[in-house]
Amino acid sequence: MLKRLEIAGFKSFARKTVLDFSNQTTAIVGPNGSGKSNVAEAFRFALGEQSMKSMRGKRSEDLIFSGTHMSARANRAAVAIIFDNTKRIFPKIDFDEVAIERAVFRDGSSEYSLNGSKVRLRDIQELLAAANIGETGHHIISQGEADRILLANPRERRAMLEDALGLKAFEFRKQEAERKLERTDANVKEVEALRREIAPHIRFLKKQVERLERAEELARELAAACQTYFAIEELYLDTENVRVKREREVAGTKLAQAEAELKAFEDRNNDSEGLKHVEKVRLAERELDRVTQERAQLAREMGRVEGALDSAKRRSHAVKEEPYVKVPRQDLTQLQASIERAGDIAEGSDQAALRSALDAIKGAIGAFLVRFTAPADEYMIEEENIVYTLESEREVLGKKDQELADTIADARATLERARQDRLAYDETGREQQHRLLAVADSRATEEANVARLDARLNELTYLAEEFTRERAEVLALAGSSALSYQKLTELPQEDRRTQEERKRGMERLKIRVEEAGGGTEDVKKEYEDAVAREEFLERELNDLAKSAEGLRALIADLDVELHKTFSEGLTKVNASFGEFFSLMFGGGGAKLVLEELNVVEEEEDEESEQAEPGKPRKAGIEISVNLPKKRVQSLMQLSGGERALTSIALIFAMSQVNPPPFLILDETDAALDEANSRRYGDMIDNLAKKSQLIVISHNRETMSRAGILYGVTMGSDGISKLLSVRFEEAVQVAK
Ligand code: ATP
């Protein structure tokens, strides 16, 4: 309930003025123009009235004390209404006292505060709506505005009724829900736009990431392939190196051996042993030759000696036997044989033999000649001497021949031995030749082996270098995992070609990895961020959709509530309205009727909140009256008093249904005659049971119903002053 009103600098109240409302009914009295209505306007002002017209001004400045010739103008107009909140008529404020204050300044700015803290007008409005103090001012009836509700159009009337029924609180909630819904819808659109905006970016990033992942997959594949390859290759190279080096060592040793052996052969071939054997044979041959010739010479000598001996014998015989020479047949036959032999020899080439044959022939013929010529005795002795000499000569020669035959046999034996020796030597040579060939063969083989193994070692060195190169390359392409493999202790049982095939596979993978190119990890991060953002937006959209749904449901609920409260309120108001009306008019009736909505009215008021597009217009409210004993068609036909009564009946009816904490009536009773003034007074008493009343009045009857009376006066200084007065004084002051 109302406690106090504090006015300072507002209109004619230049100085701070405090009105206390400790009674249910307060009357404000005073002469015309003293500033009574300014009090009612001070209420309006403090409650957030925005219409300057309803405060009889044009600009905010008009609300500030403008000064007179005696006192300076104020710079600020401030009004505070202090409520008792012990019963929590403002449920949201947890204080026993609630002070609502508004101030305006000459620059036109307004300030609102609640218990000393600055707030927005909206906060004030909501607060008041919750306490059923509406803004349409149905609880503040200004001077001359008693019939305002009658003059208002159906829509304004509905607003007033809704206000009186306390629908404003619902309306506020509904409006707020609608505003939220609007914002939510706007947010939804915004979020959808954002999603549309980032969708292509996400698609782009996704492709990039897929590419990157493909590249990474390939790199992993490569790393895996490399691990196997490297593990095998490393062990292979080590093993091969050891094996080939060992083989090379063996081959080197063998080659050295073969070479040493060959060198030894060469050294031996250079000695004269072979030549000695040849020389020995040659010497033996020459010796045999020599002794053979010597014997031939001896044979020739023998032939000559035998021939001479033969002739000498024949001659000696002839001398002895006959004076003449008788040539024995035997000698002639012998001569003939010698000639024939010489002939045979002449066919060959043995000169010596031939000579000896011819000498024999010559001797035989000489012997013939001697026999025919020599004297018998002397001759015979001589001849016998000759024979003797020749015979001893022949004996010597025979012995010598025997010796030579032995010598020849010896020489033959020597030659044969030499030959045998040479043959034996040659035989040994052939064996050695075989060995030599074998060794030379072995040397060639080992030379080839050494060359092959050296080439292999070179190849292995090259492979090791390539291995290092490959590792570096793969490290760059596939990362360190390619090199972190378990070392092998045993090579797999497979063909080397398998490993070469592995290498080719690795090379192919390398090319693919290079081609895939990949990207940086940044892309992934960016993609994840974008996806996270997209998911966030999606969630937000869901949340927004949910909240929109909730808001729509709330609005629907509020609509139902509004509708219900309104129709229930309307019924109640009508019941009271009819009652009050017949009470005041001594019969008849009146009621509020909802407009027929299918009649589309051309409204002139463009500012109407009902004119919002898309919203069904609410039905306005008509007033139907039925005066006793009169046939009144329209409100316009009522007299001033009748209008005032009807209006009061309606205002009071509305107040009954949902009583406001206070009601200000500014000379609402001005047009009433005495009888009606009494009825009015009764109704005030009735009304005061539910709402505090502040009546501004010149009416004696009305004054008599008040518990507190304030007199407002204005002196020559043009400043309104307030004083508490008693009823008798009040009647005086009012004049
Ligand atoms: P009535 O009984 O004739 O209705 P009232 O007591 O209701 O009169 P108000 O209308 O409240 O009188 O007061 C009007 C007075 O207030 C006038 O004298 C006017 O000059 C004065 N007034 C209005 N605005 C200002 C202002 N801004 N500064 C000073 N005085 C003002």
Tab-separated table of C-alpha atoms and ligand atoms in Angstrom, residues 11-12 31-38 56 62 64-66 143 667 698 714, ligand 1:
chain	number	residue	atom	x	y	z
A	11	LYS	CA	5.586	21.671	-11.630
A	12	SER	CA	4.323	24.092	-9.007
A	31	PRO	CA	-8.683	26.455	-4.695
A	32	ASN	CA	-8.499	26.358	-8.436
A	33	GLY	CA	-5.033	26.464	-9.800
A	34	SER	CA	-3.339	25.781	-6.488
A	35	GLY	CA	-1.644	22.630	-7.821
A	36	LYS	CA	-3.925	19.736	-6.774
A	37	SER	CA	-3.927	18.111	-10.177
A	38	ASN	CA	-0.153	18.430	-10.188
A	56	ARG	CA	-0.480	18.545	-19.449
A	62	ASP	CA	7.300	21.667	-18.640
A	64	ILE	CA	10.108	21.096	-13.944
A	65	PHE	CA	9.287	24.057	-11.757
A	66	SER	CA	9.699	26.972	-14.125
A	143	GLN	CA	-9.656	15.889	-13.978
A	667	GLU	CA	-12.632	15.664	-9.428
A	698	HIS	CA	-14.356	20.290	-4.207
A	714	MET	CA	-0.544	28.782	-3.814
B	1	ATP	P1	-8.388	23.377	-10.411
B	1	ATP	O1	-9.059	23.260	-9.076
B	1	ATP	O2	-8.787	24.595	-11.111
B	1	ATP	O3	-8.401	22.182	-11.216
B	1	ATP	P2	-5.741	22.756	-9.496
B	1	ATP	O4	-5.599	22.939	-8.060
B	1	ATP	O5	-5.972	21.386	-9.964
B	1	ATP	O6	-6.865	23.684	-10.094
B	1	ATP	P3	-3.387	22.666	-11.023
B	1	ATP	O7	-3.931	22.494	-12.368
B	1	ATP	O8	-2.915	21.459	-10.314
B	1	ATP	O9	-4.485	23.356	-10.127
B	1	ATP	O10	-2.259	23.708	-10.985
B	1	ATP	C1	-2.016	24.523	-12.031
B	1	ATP	C2	-1.006	25.469	-11.512
B	1	ATP	O11	0.256	24.912	-11.568
B	1	ATP	C3	-0.981	26.672	-12.367
B	1	ATP	O12	-0.996	27.843	-11.506
B	1	ATP	C4	0.306	26.567	-13.131
B	1	ATP	O13	0.873	27.859	-13.358
B	1	ATP	C5	1.155	25.834	-12.189
B	1	ATP	N1	2.178	25.210	-12.903
B	1	ATP	C6	1.985	24.228	-13.855
B	1	ATP	N2	3.203	23.883	-14.339
B	1	ATP	C7	4.152	24.613	-13.685
B	1	ATP	C8	5.556	24.701	-13.730
B	1	ATP	N3	6.245	23.952	-14.569
B	1	ATP	N4	6.164	25.593	-12.885
B	1	ATP	C9	5.475	26.348	-12.056
B	1	ATP	N5	4.179	26.310	-11.954
B	1	ATP	C10	3.515	25.459	-12.762
